[in-house]
Coordinates of C-alpha atoms in Angstrom, one line a residue:
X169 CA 116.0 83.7 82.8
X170 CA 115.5 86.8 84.1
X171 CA 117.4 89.8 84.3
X172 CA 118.6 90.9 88.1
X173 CA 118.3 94.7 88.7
X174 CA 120.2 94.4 92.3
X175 CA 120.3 98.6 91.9
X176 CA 117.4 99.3 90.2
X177 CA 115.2 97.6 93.3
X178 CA 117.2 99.4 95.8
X179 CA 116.6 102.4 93.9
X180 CA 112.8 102.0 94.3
X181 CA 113.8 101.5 98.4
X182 CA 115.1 105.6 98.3
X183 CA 118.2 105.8 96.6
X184 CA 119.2 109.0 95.2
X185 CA 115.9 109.8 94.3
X186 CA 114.0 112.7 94.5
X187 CA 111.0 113.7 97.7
X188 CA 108.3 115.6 97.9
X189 CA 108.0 117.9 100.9
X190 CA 105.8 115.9 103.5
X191 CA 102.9 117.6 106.1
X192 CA 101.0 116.6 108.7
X193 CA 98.5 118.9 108.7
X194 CA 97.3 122.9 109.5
X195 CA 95.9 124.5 112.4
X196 CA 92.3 124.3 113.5
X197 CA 90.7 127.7 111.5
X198 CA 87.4 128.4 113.2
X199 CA 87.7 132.3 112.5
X200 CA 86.4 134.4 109.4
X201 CA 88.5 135.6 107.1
X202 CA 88.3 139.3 108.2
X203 CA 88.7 138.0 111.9
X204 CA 91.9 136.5 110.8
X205 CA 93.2 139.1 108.9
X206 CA 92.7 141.5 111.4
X207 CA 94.5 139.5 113.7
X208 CA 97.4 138.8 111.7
X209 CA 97.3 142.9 111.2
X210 CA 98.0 142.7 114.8
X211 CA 100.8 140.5 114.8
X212 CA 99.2 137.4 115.9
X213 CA 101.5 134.1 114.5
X214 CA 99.0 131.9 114.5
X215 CA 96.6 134.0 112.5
X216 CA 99.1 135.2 110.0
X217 CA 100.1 131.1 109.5
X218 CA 96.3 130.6 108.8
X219 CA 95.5 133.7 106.6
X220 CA 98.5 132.1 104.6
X221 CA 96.6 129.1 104.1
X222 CA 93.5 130.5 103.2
X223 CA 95.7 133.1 100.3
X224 CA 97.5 129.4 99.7
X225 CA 94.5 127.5 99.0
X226 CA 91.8 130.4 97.7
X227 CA 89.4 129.3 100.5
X228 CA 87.1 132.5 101.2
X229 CA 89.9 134.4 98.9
X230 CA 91.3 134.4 95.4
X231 CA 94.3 132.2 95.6
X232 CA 97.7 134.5 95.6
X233 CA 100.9 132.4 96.3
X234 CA 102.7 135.9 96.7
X235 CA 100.3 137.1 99.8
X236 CA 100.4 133.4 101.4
X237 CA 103.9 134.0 100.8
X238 CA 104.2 137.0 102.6
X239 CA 101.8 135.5 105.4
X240 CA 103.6 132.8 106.0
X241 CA 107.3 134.7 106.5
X242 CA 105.6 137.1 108.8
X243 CA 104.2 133.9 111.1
X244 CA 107.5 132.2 110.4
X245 CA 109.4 135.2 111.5
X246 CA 108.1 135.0 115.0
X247 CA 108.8 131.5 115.0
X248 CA 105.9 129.6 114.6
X249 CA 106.7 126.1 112.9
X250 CA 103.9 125.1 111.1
X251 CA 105.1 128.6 109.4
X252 CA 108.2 127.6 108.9
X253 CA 107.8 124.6 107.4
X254 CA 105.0 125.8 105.1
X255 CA 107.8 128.9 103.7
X256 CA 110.2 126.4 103.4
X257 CA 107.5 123.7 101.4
X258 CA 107.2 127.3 98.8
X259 CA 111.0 127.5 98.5
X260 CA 111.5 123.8 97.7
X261 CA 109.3 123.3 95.0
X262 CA 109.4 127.0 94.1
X263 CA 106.1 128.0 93.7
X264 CA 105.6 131.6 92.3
X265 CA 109.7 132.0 94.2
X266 CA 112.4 130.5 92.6
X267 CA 113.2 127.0 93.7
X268 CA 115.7 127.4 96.3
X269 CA 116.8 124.4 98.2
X270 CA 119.0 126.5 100.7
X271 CA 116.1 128.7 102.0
X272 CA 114.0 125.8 102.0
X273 CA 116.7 123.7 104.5
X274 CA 116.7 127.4 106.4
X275 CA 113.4 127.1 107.5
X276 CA 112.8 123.2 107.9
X277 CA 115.7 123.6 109.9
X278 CA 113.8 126.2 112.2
X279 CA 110.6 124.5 112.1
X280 CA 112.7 120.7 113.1
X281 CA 114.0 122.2 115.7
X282 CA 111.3 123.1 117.4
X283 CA 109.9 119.4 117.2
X284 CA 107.4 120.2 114.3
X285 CA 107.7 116.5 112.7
X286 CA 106.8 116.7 108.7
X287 CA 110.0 119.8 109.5
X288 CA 112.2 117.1 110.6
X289 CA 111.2 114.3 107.7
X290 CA 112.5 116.7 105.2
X291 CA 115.3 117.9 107.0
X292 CA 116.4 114.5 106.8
X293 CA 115.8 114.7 103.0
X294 CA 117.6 117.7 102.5
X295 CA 120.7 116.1 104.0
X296 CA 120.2 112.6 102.3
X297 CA 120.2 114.1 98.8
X298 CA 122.5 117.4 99.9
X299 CA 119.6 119.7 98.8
X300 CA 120.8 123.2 100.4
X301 CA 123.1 121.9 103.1
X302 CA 125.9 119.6 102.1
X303 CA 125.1 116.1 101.7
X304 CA 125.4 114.2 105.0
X305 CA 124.1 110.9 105.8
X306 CA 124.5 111.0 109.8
X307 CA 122.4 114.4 110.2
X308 CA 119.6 112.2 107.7
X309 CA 119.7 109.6 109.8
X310 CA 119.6 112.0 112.8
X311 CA 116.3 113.9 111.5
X312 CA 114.3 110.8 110.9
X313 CA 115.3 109.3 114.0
X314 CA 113.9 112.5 115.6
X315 CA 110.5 111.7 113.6
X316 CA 110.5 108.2 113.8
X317 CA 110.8 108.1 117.5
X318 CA 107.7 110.0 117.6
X319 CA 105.9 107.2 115.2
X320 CA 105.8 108.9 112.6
X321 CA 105.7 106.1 109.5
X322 CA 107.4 108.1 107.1
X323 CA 110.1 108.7 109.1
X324 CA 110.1 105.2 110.1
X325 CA 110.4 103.9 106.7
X326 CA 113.4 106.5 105.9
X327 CA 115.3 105.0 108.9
X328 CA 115.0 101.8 107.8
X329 CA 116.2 102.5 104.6
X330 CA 119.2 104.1 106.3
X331 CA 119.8 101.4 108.3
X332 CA 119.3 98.8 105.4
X333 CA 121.9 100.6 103.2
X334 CA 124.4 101.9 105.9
X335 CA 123.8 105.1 105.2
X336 CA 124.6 107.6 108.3
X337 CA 123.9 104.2 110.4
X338 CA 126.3 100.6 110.4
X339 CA 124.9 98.8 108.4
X340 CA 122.4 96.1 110.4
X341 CA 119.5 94.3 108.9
X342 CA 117.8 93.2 111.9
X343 CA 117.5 97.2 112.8
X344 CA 115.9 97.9 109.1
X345 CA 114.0 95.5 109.5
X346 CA 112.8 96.6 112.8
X347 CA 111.8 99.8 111.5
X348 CA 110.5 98.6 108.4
X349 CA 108.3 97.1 110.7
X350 CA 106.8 99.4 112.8
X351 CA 106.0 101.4 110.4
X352 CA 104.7 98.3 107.9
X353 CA 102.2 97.8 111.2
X354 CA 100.9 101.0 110.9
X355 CA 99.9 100.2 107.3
X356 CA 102.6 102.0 105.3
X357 CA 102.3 100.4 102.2
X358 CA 106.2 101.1 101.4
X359 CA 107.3 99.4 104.4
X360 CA 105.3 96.5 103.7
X361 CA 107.2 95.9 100.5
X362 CA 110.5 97.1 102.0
X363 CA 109.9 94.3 104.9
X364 CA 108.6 91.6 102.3
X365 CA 112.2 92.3 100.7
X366 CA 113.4 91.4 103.5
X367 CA 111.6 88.5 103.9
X368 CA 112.5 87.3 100.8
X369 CA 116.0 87.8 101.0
X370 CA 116.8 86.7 104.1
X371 CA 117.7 90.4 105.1
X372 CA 117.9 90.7 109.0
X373 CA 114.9 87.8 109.5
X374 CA 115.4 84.2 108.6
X375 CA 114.3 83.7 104.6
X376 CA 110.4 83.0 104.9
X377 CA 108.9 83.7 100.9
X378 CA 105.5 82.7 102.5
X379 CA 105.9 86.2 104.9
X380 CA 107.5 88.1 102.1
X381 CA 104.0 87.1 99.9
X382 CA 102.1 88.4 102.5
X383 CA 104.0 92.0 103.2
X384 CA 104.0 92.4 99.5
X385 CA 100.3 91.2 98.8
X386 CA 99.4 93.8 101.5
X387 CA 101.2 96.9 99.7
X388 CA 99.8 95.4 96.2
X389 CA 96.2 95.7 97.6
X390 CA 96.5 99.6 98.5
X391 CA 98.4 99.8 95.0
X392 CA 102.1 99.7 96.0
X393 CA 103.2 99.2 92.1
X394 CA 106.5 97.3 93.0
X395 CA 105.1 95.5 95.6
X396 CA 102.8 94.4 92.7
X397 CA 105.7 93.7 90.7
X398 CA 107.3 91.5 93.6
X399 CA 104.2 89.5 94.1
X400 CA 103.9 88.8 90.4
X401 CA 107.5 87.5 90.9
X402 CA 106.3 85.0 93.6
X403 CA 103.7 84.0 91.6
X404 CA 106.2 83.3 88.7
X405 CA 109.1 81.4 90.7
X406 CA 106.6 79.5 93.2
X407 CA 107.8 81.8 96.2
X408 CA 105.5 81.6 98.7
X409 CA 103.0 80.5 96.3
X410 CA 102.1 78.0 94.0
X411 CA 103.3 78.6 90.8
X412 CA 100.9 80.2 88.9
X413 CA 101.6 82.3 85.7
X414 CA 98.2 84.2 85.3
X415 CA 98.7 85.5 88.6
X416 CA 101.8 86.6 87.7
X417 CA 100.8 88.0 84.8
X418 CA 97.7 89.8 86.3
X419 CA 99.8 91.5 89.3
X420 CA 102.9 92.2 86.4
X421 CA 99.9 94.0 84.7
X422 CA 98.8 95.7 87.9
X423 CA 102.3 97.0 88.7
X424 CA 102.3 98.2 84.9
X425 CA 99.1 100.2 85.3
X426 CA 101.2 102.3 88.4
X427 CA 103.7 103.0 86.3
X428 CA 106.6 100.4 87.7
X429 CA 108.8 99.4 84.6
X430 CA 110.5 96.5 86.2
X431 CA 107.2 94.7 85.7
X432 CA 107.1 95.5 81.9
X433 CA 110.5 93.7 81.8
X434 CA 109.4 90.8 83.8
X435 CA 106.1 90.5 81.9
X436 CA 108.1 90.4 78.3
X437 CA 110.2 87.7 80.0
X438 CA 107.0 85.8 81.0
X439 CA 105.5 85.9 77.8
X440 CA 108.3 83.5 76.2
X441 CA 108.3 81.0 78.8
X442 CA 105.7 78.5 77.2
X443 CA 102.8 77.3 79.3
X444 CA 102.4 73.7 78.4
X445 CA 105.4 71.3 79.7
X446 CA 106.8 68.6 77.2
X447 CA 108.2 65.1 79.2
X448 CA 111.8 65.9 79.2
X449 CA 114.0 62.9 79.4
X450 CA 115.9 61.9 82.7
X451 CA 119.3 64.1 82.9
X452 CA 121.7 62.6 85.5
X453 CA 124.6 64.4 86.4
X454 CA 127.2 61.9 84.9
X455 CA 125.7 61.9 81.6
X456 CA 125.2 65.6 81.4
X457 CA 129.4 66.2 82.4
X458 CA 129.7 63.3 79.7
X459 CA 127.6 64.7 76.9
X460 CA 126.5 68.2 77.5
X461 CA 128.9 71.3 76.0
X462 CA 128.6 74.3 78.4
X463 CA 126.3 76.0 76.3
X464 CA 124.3 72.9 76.7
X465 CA 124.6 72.8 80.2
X466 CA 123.5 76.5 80.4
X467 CA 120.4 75.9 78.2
X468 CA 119.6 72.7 80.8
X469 CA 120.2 75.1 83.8
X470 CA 117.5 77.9 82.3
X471 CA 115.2 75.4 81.9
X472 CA 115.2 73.8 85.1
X473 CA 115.5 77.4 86.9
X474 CA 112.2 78.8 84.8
X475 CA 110.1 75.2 84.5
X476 CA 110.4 75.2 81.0
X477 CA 110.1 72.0 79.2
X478 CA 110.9 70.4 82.6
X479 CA 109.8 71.3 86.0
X480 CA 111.0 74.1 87.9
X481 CA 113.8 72.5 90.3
X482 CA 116.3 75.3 91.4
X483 CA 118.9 72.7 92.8
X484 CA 119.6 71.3 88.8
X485 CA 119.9 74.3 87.8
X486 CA 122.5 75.3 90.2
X487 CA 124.0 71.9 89.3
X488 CA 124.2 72.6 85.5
X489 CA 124.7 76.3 86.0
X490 CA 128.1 75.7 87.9
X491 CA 129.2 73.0 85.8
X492 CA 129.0 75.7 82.5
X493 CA 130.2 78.6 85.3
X494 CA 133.5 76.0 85.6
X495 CA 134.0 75.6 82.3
X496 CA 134.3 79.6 81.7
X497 CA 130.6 80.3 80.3
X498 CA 130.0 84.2 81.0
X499 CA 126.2 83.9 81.1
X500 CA 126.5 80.4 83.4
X501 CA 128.9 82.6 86.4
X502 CA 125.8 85.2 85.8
X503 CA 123.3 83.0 86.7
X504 CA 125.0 80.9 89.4
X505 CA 125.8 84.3 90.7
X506 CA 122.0 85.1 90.7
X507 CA 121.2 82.0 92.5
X508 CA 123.5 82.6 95.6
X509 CA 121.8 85.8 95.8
X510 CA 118.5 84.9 96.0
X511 CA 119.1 81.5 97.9
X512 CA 117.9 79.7 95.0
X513 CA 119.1 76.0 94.9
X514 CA 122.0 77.0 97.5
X515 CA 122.3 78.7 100.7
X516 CA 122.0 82.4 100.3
X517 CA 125.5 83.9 99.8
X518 CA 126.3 87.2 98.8
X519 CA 130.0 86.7 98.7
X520 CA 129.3 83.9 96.5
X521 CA 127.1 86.1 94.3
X522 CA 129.7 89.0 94.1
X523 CA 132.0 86.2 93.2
X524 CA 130.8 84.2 90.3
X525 CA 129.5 88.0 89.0
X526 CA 133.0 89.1 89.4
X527 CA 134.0 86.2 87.0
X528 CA 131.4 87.1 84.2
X529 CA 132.2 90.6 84.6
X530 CA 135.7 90.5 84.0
X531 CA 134.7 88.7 80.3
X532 CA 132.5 91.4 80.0
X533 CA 129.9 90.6 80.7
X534 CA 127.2 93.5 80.7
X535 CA 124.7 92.4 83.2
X536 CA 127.6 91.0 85.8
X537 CA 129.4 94.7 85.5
X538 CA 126.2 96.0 86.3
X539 CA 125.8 94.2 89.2
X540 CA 129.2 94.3 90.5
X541 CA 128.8 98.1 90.3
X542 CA 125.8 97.6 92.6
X543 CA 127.2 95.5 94.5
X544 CA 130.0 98.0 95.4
X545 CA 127.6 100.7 95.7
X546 CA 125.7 99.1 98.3
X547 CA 128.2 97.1 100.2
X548 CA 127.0 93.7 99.0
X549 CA 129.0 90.5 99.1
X550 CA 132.1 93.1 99.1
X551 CA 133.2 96.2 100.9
X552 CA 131.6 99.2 100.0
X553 CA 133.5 101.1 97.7
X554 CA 131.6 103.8 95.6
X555 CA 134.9 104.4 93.4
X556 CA 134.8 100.6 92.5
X557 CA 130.9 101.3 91.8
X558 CA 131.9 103.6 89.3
X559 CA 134.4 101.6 87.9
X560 CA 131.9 98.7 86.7
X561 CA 128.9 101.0 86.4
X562 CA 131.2 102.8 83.7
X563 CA 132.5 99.2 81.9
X564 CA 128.5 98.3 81.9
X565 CA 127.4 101.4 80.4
X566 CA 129.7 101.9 77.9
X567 CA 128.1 98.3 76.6
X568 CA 124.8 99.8 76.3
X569 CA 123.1 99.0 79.6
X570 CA 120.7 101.5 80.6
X571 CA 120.1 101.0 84.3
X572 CA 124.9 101.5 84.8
X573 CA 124.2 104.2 82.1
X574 CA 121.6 106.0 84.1
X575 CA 123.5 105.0 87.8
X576 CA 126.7 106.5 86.2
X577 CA 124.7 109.6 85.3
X578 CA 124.0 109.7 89.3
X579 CA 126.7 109.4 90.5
X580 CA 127.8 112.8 88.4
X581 CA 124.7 114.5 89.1
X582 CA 125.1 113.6 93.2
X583 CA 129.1 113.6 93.1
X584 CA 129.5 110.0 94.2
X585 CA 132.9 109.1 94.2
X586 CA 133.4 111.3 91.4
X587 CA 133.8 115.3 90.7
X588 CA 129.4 116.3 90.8
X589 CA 129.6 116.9 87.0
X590 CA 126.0 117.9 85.6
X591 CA 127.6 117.8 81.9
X592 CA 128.6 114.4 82.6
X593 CA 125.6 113.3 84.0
X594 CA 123.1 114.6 81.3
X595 CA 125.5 112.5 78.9
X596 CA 125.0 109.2 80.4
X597 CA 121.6 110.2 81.5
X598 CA 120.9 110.7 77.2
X599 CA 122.1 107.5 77.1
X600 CA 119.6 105.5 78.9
X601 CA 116.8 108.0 78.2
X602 CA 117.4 106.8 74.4
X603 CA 116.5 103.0 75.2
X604 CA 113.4 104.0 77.1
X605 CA 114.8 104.7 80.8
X606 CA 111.7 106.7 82.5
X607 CA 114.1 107.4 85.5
X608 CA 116.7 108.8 83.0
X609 CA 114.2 111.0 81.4
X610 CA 112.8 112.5 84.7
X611 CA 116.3 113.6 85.3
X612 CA 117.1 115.2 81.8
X613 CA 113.9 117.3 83.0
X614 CA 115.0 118.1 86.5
X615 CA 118.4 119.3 85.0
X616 CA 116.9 121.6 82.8
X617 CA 114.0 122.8 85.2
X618 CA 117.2 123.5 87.4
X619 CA 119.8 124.8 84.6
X620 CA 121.7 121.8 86.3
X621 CA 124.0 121.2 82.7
X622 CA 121.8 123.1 80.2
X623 CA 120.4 126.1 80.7
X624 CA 117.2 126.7 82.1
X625 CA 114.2 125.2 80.1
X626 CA 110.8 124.5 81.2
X627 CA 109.4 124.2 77.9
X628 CA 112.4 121.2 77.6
X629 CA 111.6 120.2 81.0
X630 CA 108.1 119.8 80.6
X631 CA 108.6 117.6 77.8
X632 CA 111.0 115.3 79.3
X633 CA 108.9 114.8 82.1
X634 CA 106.3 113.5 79.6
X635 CA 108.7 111.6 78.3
X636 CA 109.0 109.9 81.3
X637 CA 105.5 109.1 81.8
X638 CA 104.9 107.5 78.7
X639 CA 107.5 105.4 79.8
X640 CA 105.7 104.6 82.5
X641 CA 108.2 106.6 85.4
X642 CA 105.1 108.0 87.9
X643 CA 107.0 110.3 90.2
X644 CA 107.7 112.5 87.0
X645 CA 104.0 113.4 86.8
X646 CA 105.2 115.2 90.3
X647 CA 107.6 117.0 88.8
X648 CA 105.3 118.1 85.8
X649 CA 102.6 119.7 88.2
X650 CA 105.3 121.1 90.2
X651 CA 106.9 122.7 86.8
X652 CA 106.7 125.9 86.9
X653 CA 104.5 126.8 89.9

């Protein structure tokens, strides 16, 4: 059966990870490069922005960071946004400066305020991840409203993600999913997979897997990797679809080849489910309560929720899945919990889920504590409580599991519900990097690129952002480029 990540795919959605500084675009630059120096010698804004491009980019000049550096603070100083939000793009990835997030939030801020949108898309990221102001949901909530209001997709997708988590915002589905959206229309591939989550899960729109295969087929097609990872899902579970393994396998293998890892887990777990289908005998439910142990039971559940030996029929799995999760079978609550959470034989029911996980959890169960801590995290099926995130996070990693180990390591490195620790966090974030986690691995480099922890390294963070792209984590090869410019 497989494995729910209920964190790790709202983690993919924007939690607690990392942006890149967005732009829109420069000025129109019709002039010479003489023309536009002198200019700029005479204090013109817009001709010292644009001479800053060209010592930026090399174009009719060698490329000097430090002169489109100095460019750009003389443009910016006389207020020009486009300026200000090109200085403040230099601080934040700290090229040929030192990386510094508060100078960077100085002069987004500037540039926002004046209505420059990209300014205010990563204003809103500097307050959703607290880099160089303190972290504050409501003012990133506030900064992509300002965008999205203007249509801006990005921005549009950001606000639905804070609406969709409750971050800044009330929680409220129907307004993620409004936002999702708009911006999905405009061909965001990001929102299309956000809004065929949605779908899927019955998240602010009535449950509809056949609108949920076609959001996420049309973010798989421009190469959304866990959009391709979703529709190979669908393909495997007859979502939307008819059941069809080789197209699971096929988009599992897409979503592998752009890096999403979640595929490479549900691949392995499609590999042993055995294509041909043996004539099972008839199980009724009196003979099986008769007859069957729980472990029985359990085994009879799996098969009927994955098709094998038998056909897939979610409803007898719940059936033998609740009859095991009554007895006291850890791995049966698991999986009954996982069922109410997807609508899978019942009615969706995240109270349920939380629930019957809550049950596994407390016999300690791994994968349950897990999920309970995401559960908490999020405000799922239960009231949001970060400390009581912690908590399970903390019981699940100290089994082993990778994705609480690398979670726990967050919520140090962020300061979620717990003192920001960066000595903490590189321990649990060794943890998970040890069994593979790309994520984990990304982060062990970003702590030593910062001196978060451990002091300063690029040579060390260079090579645990390659680390992480051999384990197939893509947003570390942004980091990598980034290193040391």
């Amino acid at each position: 059966m497989k494995k729910i990540s209920v964190l790790s795919l709202l983690l993919l959605l924007g939690l607690s990870s990392f942006s890149i500084p967005v732009t829109v675009g420069v000025d129109f630059m019709p002039d010479t490069f003489n023309q536009l120096k002198a200019k700029a010698l005479q204090g013109d804004a817009s001709a010292q922005y644009r001479l800053g491009i060209k010592y930026y980019t090399g174009q009719d000049v060698q490329r000097n960071i430090t002169e489109a550096i100095y460019w750009y603070r003389k443009s910016a100083d006389q207020g020009h946004a486009l300026a200000q939000d090109a200085l403040a793009n230099i601080y934040y990835i700290g090229d040929a400066v030192p990386r510094d997030y508060s100078q960077a939030a100085y002069w987004y801020r500037k540039s926002a305020e004046q209505g420059y949108i990209s300014a205010q898309v990563n204003m809103g990221n500097c307050y959703e991840y607290g880099y160089g102001v303190e972290q504050d949901y409501a003012q990133a909530a506030f900064w992509y409203r300002k965008a999205a209001d203007r249509g801006y997709s990005i921005a549009m997708n950001y606000l639905g993600q804070c609406y969709e988590k409750g971050h800044g915002v009330s929680k409220d589905y129907a307004q993620a999913v409004y936002w999702y959206r708009k911006a999905a229309e405009d061909d965001f591939s990001s929102a299309q997979c956000n809004l065929g989550h949605c779908y899927e899960n019955g998240y602010g729109v009535e449950k509809d897997y056949s609108q949920a295969v076609y959001w996420y087929r049309m973010a798989a097609d421009k190469g959304d990797g866990m959009a391709q990872n979703n529709l190979g899902y669908c393909y495997q579970t007859g979502r939307g679809v008819p059941q069809d393994y080789e197209q699971a396998r096929l988009w599992y293998k897409k979503a592998i080849g752009n890096y999403n890892t979640q595929a490479q887990e549900n691949l392995a777990n499609l590999e042993k489910i055995k294509p041909e289908r043996k004539q099972a005998q008839p199980v009724t439910a009196s003979s099986s309560e008769q007859n069957q142990t729980p472990q029985n039971m359990l085994k009879l559940g799996i098969s009927y929720y994955e098709g094998k030996v038998v056909p897939l029929d979610y409803t007898k799995a719940v059936f033998f899945f609740r009859k095991a999760a009554e007895r006291g079978l850890a791995q049966a609550q698991y999986n009954l919990g996982i069922c109410y959470l997807n609508g899978e034989g019942v009615s969706k029911d995240n109270s349920q889920a939380a629930h019957w996980f809550l049950k596994a959890a407390e016999q300690v169960y791994a994968d349950a504590q897990y999920n309970m801590g995401a559960f908490y995290f999020d405000g799922i099926g239960v009231t949001q409580d970060y400390a009581q995130a912690v908590y399970w996070f903390r019981k699940a990693a100290n089994q082993g599991h990778a994705l609480a180990q690398r979670n726990l390591g967050k919520c140090y490195y962020f300061g979620d519900s717990v003192a920001k620790d960066y000595s903490q966090a590189l321990y649990w974030f060794r943890k998970a990097a040890a069994q593979g986690d790309g994520e984990s691995q990304c982060f062990i480099g970003i702590c030593y690129e910062m001196g978060s922890g451990v002091p300063k390294d690029f040579t060390q963070a260079k090579t645990w952002y390659e680390k992480a792209l051999q384990s197939g984590y893509k947003k570390a090869e942004q980091f990598l480029n980034l290193l040391g410019h």
